Amino acid sequence: AVPGLVIENPQDPEMCTGVVTFRVDGVEGPHISDELRARKMITRPTGLKFSGVRVSISFFTTEAELDALVGAVGEIVAASR
């Protein structure tokens, strides 16, 4: 649970893809993306409708990698506030 984090993906399972897009209230997407890249986590910032981050998830993405991503986003957000 990252305070202010909003997942922008559709909730309908038939509309879900391997790309997860999220934003964090009060923290710019490019900042989060740059900080993740510094930790060897490759993401892309968004900016058309909101300032967020896109993450590609695939069948070979491990649970440990997802846990590391969530932990890193939490740390980045905490340090930005």
PDB file of C-alpha atoms in Angstrom:
ATOM      1  CA  ALA A   1       0.000   0.000   0.000  1.00  0.00           C
ATOM      2  CA  VAL A   2       1.670   3.167  -1.249  1.00  0.00           C
ATOM      3  CA  PRO A   3      -0.133   6.318  -0.042  1.00  0.00           C
ATOM      4  CA  GLY A   4      -1.680   8.201  -2.951  1.00  0.00           C
ATOM      5  CA  LEU A   5      -1.005   5.459  -5.521  1.00  0.00           C
ATOM      6  CA  VAL A   6      -3.786   4.981  -8.061  1.00  0.00           C
ATOM      7  CA  ILE A   7      -3.722   2.161 -10.626  1.00  0.00           C
ATOM      8  CA  GLU A   8      -5.177   3.491 -13.861  1.00  0.00           C
ATOM      9  CA  ASN A   9      -5.825   0.129 -15.569  1.00  0.00           C
ATOM     10  CA  PRO A  10      -9.372  -0.998 -16.303  1.00  0.00           C
ATOM     11  CA  GLN A  11     -10.832  -3.239 -13.614  1.00  0.00           C
ATOM     12  CA  ASP A  12     -12.563  -5.462 -16.208  1.00  0.00           C
ATOM     13  CA  PRO A  13     -10.399  -8.621 -16.581  1.00  0.00           C
ATOM     14  CA  GLU A  14     -11.223  -8.788 -20.297  1.00  0.00           C
ATOM     15  CA  MET A  15      -9.592  -5.386 -20.804  1.00  0.00           C
ATOM     16  CA  CYS A  16      -6.423  -6.094 -18.810  1.00  0.00           C
ATOM     17  CA  THR A  17      -3.013  -6.395 -20.463  1.00  0.00           C
ATOM     18  CA  GLY A  18       0.555  -6.976 -19.310  1.00  0.00           C
ATOM     19  CA  VAL A  19       1.033  -3.227 -18.914  1.00  0.00           C
ATOM     20  CA  VAL A  20       0.252  -1.639 -15.559  1.00  0.00           C
ATOM     21  CA  THR A  21      -0.125   2.125 -15.439  1.00  0.00           C
ATOM     22  CA  PHE A  22      -0.174   4.024 -12.174  1.00  0.00           C
ATOM     23  CA  ARG A  23       0.144   7.517 -10.761  1.00  0.00           C
ATOM     24  CA  VAL A  24       0.935   8.834  -7.311  1.00  0.00           C
ATOM     25  CA  ASP A  25      -0.790  11.984  -6.132  1.00  0.00           C
ATOM     26  CA  GLY A  26       1.802  14.702  -5.571  1.00  0.00           C
ATOM     27  CA  VAL A  27       4.734  12.875  -7.237  1.00  0.00           C
ATOM     28  CA  GLU A  28       5.514  13.308 -10.937  1.00  0.00           C
ATOM     29  CA  GLY A  29       5.686  10.171 -13.072  1.00  0.00           C
ATOM     30  CA  PRO A  30       9.019  11.092 -14.710  1.00  0.00           C
ATOM     31  CA  HIS A  31      10.580  11.418 -11.251  1.00  0.00           C
ATOM     32  CA  ILE A  32       9.374   7.962 -10.214  1.00  0.00           C
ATOM     33  CA  SER A  33      10.477   6.464 -13.539  1.00  0.00           C
ATOM     34  CA  ASP A  34      13.954   8.053 -13.306  1.00  0.00           C
ATOM     35  CA  GLU A  35      14.409   6.817  -9.746  1.00  0.00           C
ATOM     36  CA  LEU A  36      13.341   3.297 -10.743  1.00  0.00           C
ATOM     37  CA  ARG A  37      15.769   3.348 -13.681  1.00  0.00           C
ATOM     38  CA  ALA A  38      18.569   4.234 -11.250  1.00  0.00           C
ATOM     39  CA  ARG A  39      17.634   0.999  -9.449  1.00  0.00           C
ATOM     40  CA  LYS A  40      17.819  -0.995 -12.710  1.00  0.00           C
ATOM     41  CA  MET A  41      14.023  -1.119 -13.090  1.00  0.00           C
ATOM     42  CA  ILE A  42      12.997  -0.003 -16.551  1.00  0.00           C
ATOM     43  CA  THR A  43       9.657   1.824 -16.806  1.00  0.00           C
ATOM     44  CA  ARG A  44       8.209   4.612 -18.939  1.00  0.00           C
ATOM     45  CA  PRO A  45       6.652   7.826 -17.704  1.00  0.00           C
ATOM     46  CA  THR A  46       3.217   8.815 -19.001  1.00  0.00           C
ATOM     47  CA  GLY A  47       1.982  12.298 -19.560  1.00  0.00           C
ATOM     48  CA  LEU A  48      -1.043  12.498 -21.854  1.00  0.00           C
ATOM     49  CA  LYS A  49      -3.895  12.369 -19.336  1.00  0.00           C
ATOM     50  CA  PHE A  50      -1.889  12.295 -16.107  1.00  0.00           C
ATOM     51  CA  SER A  51       1.699  12.159 -14.902  1.00  0.00           C
ATOM     52  CA  GLY A  52       2.281   8.501 -14.146  1.00  0.00           C
ATOM     53  CA  VAL A  53       4.360   5.424 -14.882  1.00  0.00           C
ATOM     54  CA  ARG A  54       3.891   2.394 -17.152  1.00  0.00           C
ATOM     55  CA  VAL A  55       5.330  -0.975 -16.162  1.00  0.00           C
ATOM     56  CA  SER A  56       5.375  -4.026 -18.432  1.00  0.00           C
ATOM     57  CA  ILE A  57       4.640  -7.296 -16.667  1.00  0.00           C
ATOM     58  CA  SER A  58       5.230 -10.604 -18.436  1.00  0.00           C
ATOM     59  CA  PHE A  59       4.991 -14.311 -17.731  1.00  0.00           C
ATOM     60  CA  PHE A  60       8.678 -14.336 -16.791  1.00  0.00           C
ATOM     61  CA  THR A  61       8.366 -11.502 -14.244  1.00  0.00           C
ATOM     62  CA  THR A  62       8.902 -13.055 -10.830  1.00  0.00           C
ATOM     63  CA  GLU A  63       6.987 -12.333  -7.651  1.00  0.00           C
ATOM     64  CA  ALA A  64      10.274 -11.159  -6.081  1.00  0.00           C
ATOM     65  CA  GLU A  65      10.707  -8.621  -8.906  1.00  0.00           C
ATOM     66  CA  LEU A  66       7.175  -7.327  -8.361  1.00  0.00           C
ATOM     67  CA  ASP A  67       7.793  -7.072  -4.612  1.00  0.00           C
ATOM     68  CA  ALA A  68      11.017  -5.140  -5.306  1.00  0.00           C
ATOM     69  CA  LEU A  69       9.160  -2.767  -7.638  1.00  0.00           C
ATOM     70  CA  VAL A  70       6.415  -2.055  -5.112  1.00  0.00           C
ATOM     71  CA  GLY A  71       9.000  -1.550  -2.354  1.00  0.00           C
ATOM     72  CA  ALA A  72      11.028   0.814  -4.514  1.00  0.00           C
ATOM     73  CA  VAL A  73       7.974   2.872  -5.461  1.00  0.00           C
ATOM     74  CA  GLY A  74       7.074   3.128  -1.769  1.00  0.00           C
ATOM     75  CA  GLU A  75      10.577   4.340  -0.913  1.00  0.00           C
ATOM     76  CA  ILE A  76      10.623   6.874  -3.751  1.00  0.00           C
ATOM     77  CA  VAL A  77       7.231   8.263  -2.773  1.00  0.00           C
ATOM     78  CA  ALA A  78       8.172   8.481   0.920  1.00  0.00           C
ATOM     79  CA  ALA A  79      11.393  10.338   0.070  1.00  0.00           C
ATOM     80  CA  SER A  80       9.484  12.739  -2.213  1.00  0.00           C
ATOM     81  CA  ARG A  81       7.028  13.897   0.431  1.00  0.00           C
TER      82      ARG A  81
END
